[in-house]
Amino acid sequence: MRFVALDKQHGHIEAELTEAFARLLKTSAYTLGTEVEQFEAEFAEYCESAECVGVSSGTSALSLVLRAAGIGPGDEVIVPAHTFIASALGAVHAGATPVLCEVDEATGLIDPEAARAAITPRTAAIVAVHLYGQMCDMDPLTEIAKAHSLFVLEDAAQAHGALYKGRRAGSLGDAAAFSFYPSKNLGALGDGGAVCTADETLAARLRRLRNLGQRVKGEHVELGYNERLDGLQAALLRVKLPHLDAWNEARRVRAERYQELLSDEITLLTERPDGRCVYHLMPARFADRDAVATALRAQGIETGIHYAPAMDAHPALEGIATVTGDIRAARDWAAEELSLPMHPDLTDDEVEFVAEAVIEAVTETASAGGGRC
Ligand SMILES: Cc1ncc(COP(=O)(O)O)c(C=O)c1O
């Protein structure tokens, strides 16, 4: 069983996707242009944000927004020690130093107290990564950031449509970075990303930075990059956006079913009571993750690891990122996490099949000395 099934998702909307492609062939608005502008307006509205700036990927969204906010060499950016490497690359590419801090044991999300303890006179920003589709505890993070005049960047690459106290991902930080990598809750048919912000000045600078530093065509007022969102991807994203809430709800239904079938047997993600997780992934924890993955593979079930190693152990970040405090929970997540198949087209039979296989695998590995986390 496949981990994601984009062909199924696209099959439901094939005619609309084809129509969007045909429209692009007629208008030739391949880079920026009307489709990008319309998608930006629609996605900003969806995220309850004043501005949206389409860019070429989630990684470029993270680095451009930090640059646009004036964060760079000499600055420190606090990043959770358990996340995808791109959460830290934004700071690195902006010239700043990522400072890795502890996450919450139950959710894998940044621990606000660990973030507070990581603050130094050089700290300029906190990256709140809404991992697995669940939003960070934004109130304490915002309060800490306010007290120290820090920029709060939501890494919402996995959280399109997630809620925190009724508010949408992308509307709580100073800015939010989204990825439209194909398997994301809202995915393009290629790479894409966006920044949402309420700050018009920041958005204007982002629009210049993504487009070679141009204010208007031919007038290059600063050193920019070529990191634009393609018109074609914007047109396809416009087809998909109206379906996002239904797809997220379908993910939640499948997550609930996994919970019913598995929560007595294994450790699953703890949902925060004040949010609405959109289950980009379905993480589970196992003492012997590799043995469980092998047993599931033998039954034809694909799984994923999100993420290992803990961030400080990536060779690419050696000598660049620093660790602050004890990051035991981040290391535990890196050692034990295994993601089960999760997508809106997963059938009830498939969820049951996976759950049965997981229970069988856990029983086998426990009798071999593995055990529950
Ligand atoms: C948490 C997180 N941040 C950032 C990114 C980077 O996004 P992209 O792959 O579009 O560069 C991703 C996705 O891959 C992600 O999962």
CSV table of C-alpha atoms in Angstrom, one decimal, residues 37-53 130 133 135 154 156-164 166-172 176 178-180 184-187 194-197 237-252 276-279:
chain,number,residue,atom,x,y,z
A,37,GLU,CA,-1.9,37.1,-8.7
A,38,GLN,CA,-5.2,35.4,-8.4
A,39,PHE,CA,-3.9,32.4,-6.5
A,40,GLU,CA,-2.1,34.8,-4.1
A,41,ALA,CA,-5.3,36.6,-3.4
A,42,GLU,CA,-7.3,33.4,-2.9
A,43,PHE,CA,-4.7,31.7,-0.7
A,44,ALA,CA,-4.3,34.9,1.4
A,45,GLU,CA,-8.0,34.9,2.0
A,46,TYR,CA,-8.0,31.2,2.8
A,47,CYS,CA,-5.2,31.8,5.4
A,48,GLU,CA,-6.9,34.9,6.8
A,49,SER,CA,-3.8,36.9,5.9
A,50,ALA,CA,-3.6,40.3,4.2
A,51,GLU,CA,-0.8,39.3,1.8
A,52,CYS,CA,0.5,36.3,0.0
A,53,VAL,CA,3.6,36.2,-2.1
A,130,HIS,CA,3.7,23.3,12.5
A,133,GLY,CA,-0.1,19.2,10.3
A,135,MET,CA,0.1,24.0,15.0
A,154,GLU,CA,5.6,30.1,11.0
A,156,ALA,CA,3.5,26.1,7.8
A,157,ALA,CA,4.8,23.8,5.0
A,158,GLN,CA,2.8,20.9,6.6
A,159,ALA,CA,-0.1,22.8,7.9
A,160,HIS,CA,-2.3,24.3,5.2
A,161,GLY,CA,-5.7,24.9,6.8
A,162,ALA,CA,-4.7,23.9,10.3
A,163,LEU,CA,-6.1,25.9,13.2
A,164,TYR,CA,-4.9,27.2,16.5
A,166,GLY,CA,-9.8,29.0,15.7
A,167,ARG,CA,-7.2,30.9,13.7
A,168,ARG,CA,-5.6,29.6,10.5
A,169,ALA,CA,-2.0,28.6,10.1
A,170,GLY,CA,-0.3,31.6,8.3
A,171,SER,CA,-2.2,34.2,10.3
A,172,LEU,CA,-0.4,34.1,13.6
A,176,ALA,CA,4.4,32.2,7.4
A,178,PHE,CA,4.2,27.4,2.9
A,179,SER,CA,5.4,24.6,0.6
A,180,PHE,CA,3.4,23.3,-2.3
A,184,LYS,CA,1.7,18.4,0.8
A,185,ASN,CA,-1.9,18.9,1.9
A,186,LEU,CA,-2.1,21.6,-0.8
A,187,GLY,CA,0.4,20.5,-3.4
A,194,ALA,CA,4.4,31.1,-0.6
A,195,VAL,CA,4.8,33.5,2.2
A,196,CYS,CA,1.7,34.9,4.0
A,197,THR,CA,2.0,38.0,6.1
A,237,LEU,CA,-3.2,25.3,-7.2
A,238,ARG,CA,-6.2,27.4,-7.8
A,239,VAL,CA,-8.0,24.2,-9.0
A,240,LYS,CA,-7.0,22.4,-5.8
A,241,LEU,CA,-7.5,25.1,-3.1
A,242,PRO,CA,-11.4,24.8,-3.1
A,243,HIS,CA,-10.9,21.1,-2.2
A,244,LEU,CA,-8.4,21.6,0.6
A,245,ASP,CA,-10.9,21.7,3.5
A,246,ALA,CA,-12.6,18.5,2.3
A,247,TRP,CA,-9.2,16.8,1.9
A,248,ASN,CA,-8.1,17.9,5.3
A,249,GLU,CA,-11.3,16.6,6.8
A,250,ALA,CA,-10.8,13.2,5.1
A,251,ARG,CA,-7.3,13.1,6.6
A,252,ARG,CA,-8.8,13.8,10.0
A,276,ARG,CA,-7.2,21.4,14.6
A,277,CYS,CA,-4.4,19.1,13.2
A,278,VAL,CA,-4.7,18.5,9.4
A,279,TYR,CA,-2.6,15.3,9.6
